[in-house]
Amino acid sequence: MAAHVGASRTPQEVMEHYVSMYIHGNLGKACIPDTIPNRVTDHTCPSGGPLSPSLTTPLPPLDISVAEQQQLGYMPLRDDYEIEYDQDAETLISGLSVNYDDDDVEIELKRAHVDMYVRKLKERQRRKNIARDYNLVPAFLGKDKKDKEKAPKRKITKEEKELRLKLRPLYQFMSCKEFEDFFENMHKERILRAKIRELQRYRRNGITKMEESAEYEAARHKREKRKENKNIASSKRGKEEGKEGEFAAIENLPGFELLSDREKVLCSSLNLSPARYVTVKTIIIKDHLQKRQGIPSKSRLPSYLDKVLKKRILNFLTESGWISRDAS
């Protein structure tokens, strides 16, 4: 327009004159409305429509090394994997084609195939979003342990770990931040409930001020300590009485004081008097020493000693080191 008017006007002057006279002037006010309606229908709505960009918009690529990409079969520029969820989903539409002679049934069938494929794409993208939100890939590669060491949090108890495992199905309905806030709120709820029960216990015991609670807790701790010590003493006394009662059948027999604790258990289990055990023990050890010196043994074992008793006593003397294993 400036070239048409002539060299007397520059392009900037022509533009300013047009805007002032036609756009903002009387002609513009009469012809141009204040708001221009948008008559274009948006088919790319972000609400998950058939052309929604949320289906195809890739997430930022994962920050992993080339070796880890090869291990996962991950393609960062496409944010895809070599093996995707529902790997054969593309077969639904790979053979579709639109023909002019298609009847209504064929068209609806092809639309149904496309709809099924779109649903599979949505599910594939949803799983990727969950894996990205909850850092499942770094957890699989073992990188989350380093991040946990860098950012220490409160220690999670065993009960909380079990509860987190039970609540895992909620991962697909909540973002990672929402789930962590939900879990922390449950932890705060347990703390508040425990505090309420503690205050109610104070009130039942007649405590109405927090200053009195410290004295009450100190006294309660002393009572529990005394009770614990009393239980330990009674358990020790019961063990001693039980041990004495274990040897009640042989403790009043002659020779009982000559036996060790293991020999007392042996005699009690064999129902053998201490004097007879000492006699058998002496004969066996004497024969063993004579054999080691090359002297033939002429002693005979008592008649009350059958094969079972003899074998048990020989095994006991061997294990205790009184005789060698060859002699037994």
mmCIF file with all atom_site columns, N, CA and C in Angstrom, residues 260 262-263 266 277 311-322:
data_model
loop_
_atom_site.group_PDB
_atom_site.id
_atom_site.type_symbol
_atom_site.label_atom_id
_atom_site.label_alt_id
_atom_site.label_comp_id
_atom_site.label_asym_id
_atom_site.label_entity_id
_atom_site.label_seq_id
_atom_site.pdbx_PDB_ins_code
_atom_site.Cartn_x
_atom_site.Cartn_y
_atom_site.Cartn_z
_atom_site.occupancy
_atom_site.B_iso_or_equiv
_atom_site.pdbx_formal_charge
_atom_site.auth_seq_id
_atom_site.auth_comp_id
_atom_site.auth_asym_id
_atom_site.auth_atom_id
_atom_site.pdbx_PDB_model_num
ATOM 1  N N  . SER A 1 260 ? 27.011 -85.738 88.130 1.00 0.00 ? 260 SER A N  1
ATOM 2  C CA . SER A 1 260 ? 26.901 -84.410 87.506 1.00 0.00 ? 260 SER A CA 1
ATOM 3  C C  . SER A 1 260 ? 25.459 -84.201 87.051 1.00 0.00 ? 260 SER A C  1
ATOM 4  N N  . ARG A 1 262 ? 24.314 -83.782 83.998 1.00 0.00 ? 262 ARG A N  1
ATOM 5  C CA . ARG A 1 262 ? 24.002 -84.631 82.849 1.00 0.00 ? 262 ARG A CA 1
ATOM 6  C C  . ARG A 1 262 ? 23.801 -86.082 83.274 1.00 0.00 ? 262 ARG A C  1
ATOM 7  N N  . GLU A 1 263 ? 24.593 -86.545 84.249 1.00 0.00 ? 263 GLU A N  1
ATOM 8  C CA . GLU A 1 263 ? 24.448 -87.920 84.744 1.00 0.00 ? 263 GLU A CA 1
ATOM 9  C C  . GLU A 1 263 ? 23.137 -88.088 85.499 1.00 0.00 ? 263 GLU A C  1
ATOM 10 N N  . LEU A 1 266 ? 20.563 -88.534 82.889 1.00 0.00 ? 266 LEU A N  1
ATOM 11 C CA . LEU A 1 266 ? 20.659 -89.879 82.321 1.00 0.00 ? 266 LEU A CA 1
ATOM 12 C C  . LEU A 1 266 ? 20.040 -90.925 83.240 1.00 0.00 ? 266 LEU A C  1
ATOM 13 N N  . TYR A 1 277 ? 24.542 -96.952 88.597 1.00 0.00 ? 277 TYR A N  1
ATOM 14 C CA . TYR A 1 277 ? 25.217 -96.253 87.487 1.00 0.00 ? 277 TYR A CA 1
ATOM 15 C C  . TYR A 1 277 ? 26.699 -96.085 87.775 1.00 0.00 ? 277 TYR A C  1
ATOM 16 N N  . LYS A 1 311 ? 24.070 -99.834 75.956 1.00 0.00 ? 311 LYS A N  1
ATOM 17 C CA . LYS A 1 311 ? 24.336 -98.995 74.788 1.00 0.00 ? 311 LYS A CA 1
ATOM 18 C C  . LYS A 1 311 ? 24.161 -97.524 75.126 1.00 0.00 ? 311 LYS A C  1
ATOM 19 N N  . ARG A 1 312 ? 23.121 -97.180 75.904 1.00 0.00 ? 312 ARG A N  1
ATOM 20 C CA . ARG A 1 312 ? 22.897 -95.787 76.280 1.00 0.00 ? 312 ARG A CA 1
ATOM 21 C C  . ARG A 1 312 ? 24.023 -95.258 77.135 1.00 0.00 ? 312 ARG A C  1
ATOM 22 N N  . ILE A 1 313 ? 24.496 -96.086 78.095 1.00 0.00 ? 313 ILE A N  1
ATOM 23 C CA . ILE A 1 313 ? 25.579 -95.633 78.976 1.00 0.00 ? 313 ILE A CA 1
ATOM 24 C C  . ILE A 1 313 ? 26.884 -95.514 78.204 1.00 0.00 ? 313 ILE A C  1
ATOM 25 N N  . LEU A 1 314 ? 27.182 -96.471 77.309 1.00 0.00 ? 314 LEU A N  1
ATOM 26 C CA . LEU A 1 314 ? 28.405 -96.393 76.498 1.00 0.00 ? 314 LEU A CA 1
ATOM 27 C C  . LEU A 1 314 ? 28.395 -95.138 75.619 1.00 0.00 ? 314 LEU A C  1
ATOM 28 N N  . ASN A 1 315 ? 27.251 -94.836 75.003 1.00 0.00 ? 315 ASN A N  1
ATOM 29 C CA . ASN A 1 315 ? 27.162 -93.623 74.181 1.00 0.00 ? 315 ASN A CA 1
ATOM 30 C C  . ASN A 1 315 ? 27.363 -92.363 75.014 1.00 0.00 ? 315 ASN A C  1
ATOM 31 N N  . PHE A 1 316 ? 26.798 -92.350 76.216 1.00 0.00 ? 316 PHE A N  1
ATOM 32 C CA . PHE A 1 316 ? 26.956 -91.190 77.079 1.00 0.00 ? 316 PHE A CA 1
ATOM 33 C C  . PHE A 1 316 ? 28.411 -91.005 77.505 1.00 0.00 ? 316 PHE A C  1
ATOM 34 N N  . LEU A 1 317 ? 29.076 -92.111 77.893 1.00 0.00 ? 317 LEU A N  1
ATOM 35 C CA . LEU A 1 317 ? 30.483 -92.015 78.311 1.00 0.00 ? 317 LEU A CA 1
ATOM 36 C C  . LEU A 1 317 ? 31.383 -91.613 77.145 1.00 0.00 ? 317 LEU A C  1
ATOM 37 N N  . THR A 1 318 ? 31.031 -92.062 75.931 1.00 0.00 ? 318 THR A N  1
ATOM 38 C CA . THR A 1 318 ? 31.811 -91.676 74.752 1.00 0.00 ? 318 THR A CA 1
ATOM 39 C C  . THR A 1 318 ? 31.637 -90.200 74.450 1.00 0.00 ? 318 THR A C  1
ATOM 40 N N  . GLU A 1 319 ? 30.402 -89.711 74.492 1.00 0.00 ? 319 GLU A N  1
ATOM 41 C CA . GLU A 1 319 ? 30.157 -88.293 74.214 1.00 0.00 ? 319 GLU A CA 1
ATOM 42 C C  . GLU A 1 319 ? 30.793 -87.407 75.288 1.00 0.00 ? 319 GLU A C  1
ATOM 43 N N  . SER A 1 320 ? 30.841 -87.902 76.537 1.00 0.00 ? 320 SER A N  1
ATOM 44 C CA . SER A 1 320 ? 31.439 -87.121 77.606 1.00 0.00 ? 320 SER A CA 1
ATOM 45 C C  . SER A 1 320 ? 32.952 -87.167 77.616 1.00 0.00 ? 320 SER A C  1
ATOM 46 N N  . GLY A 1 321 ? 33.552 -88.077 76.816 1.00 0.00 ? 321 GLY A N  1
ATOM 47 C CA . GLY A 1 321 ? 35.006 -88.150 76.736 1.00 0.00 ? 321 GLY A CA 1
ATOM 48 C C  . GLY A 1 321 ? 35.655 -89.080 77.740 1.00 0.00 ? 321 GLY A C  1
ATOM 49 N N  . TRP A 1 322 ? 34.860 -89.924 78.444 1.00 0.00 ? 322 TRP A N  1
ATOM 50 C CA . TRP A 1 322 ? 35.429 -90.840 79.419 1.00 0.00 ? 322 TRP A CA 1
ATOM 51 C C  . TRP A 1 322 ? 36.140 -91.997 78.722 1.00 0.00 ? 322 TRP A C  1
#
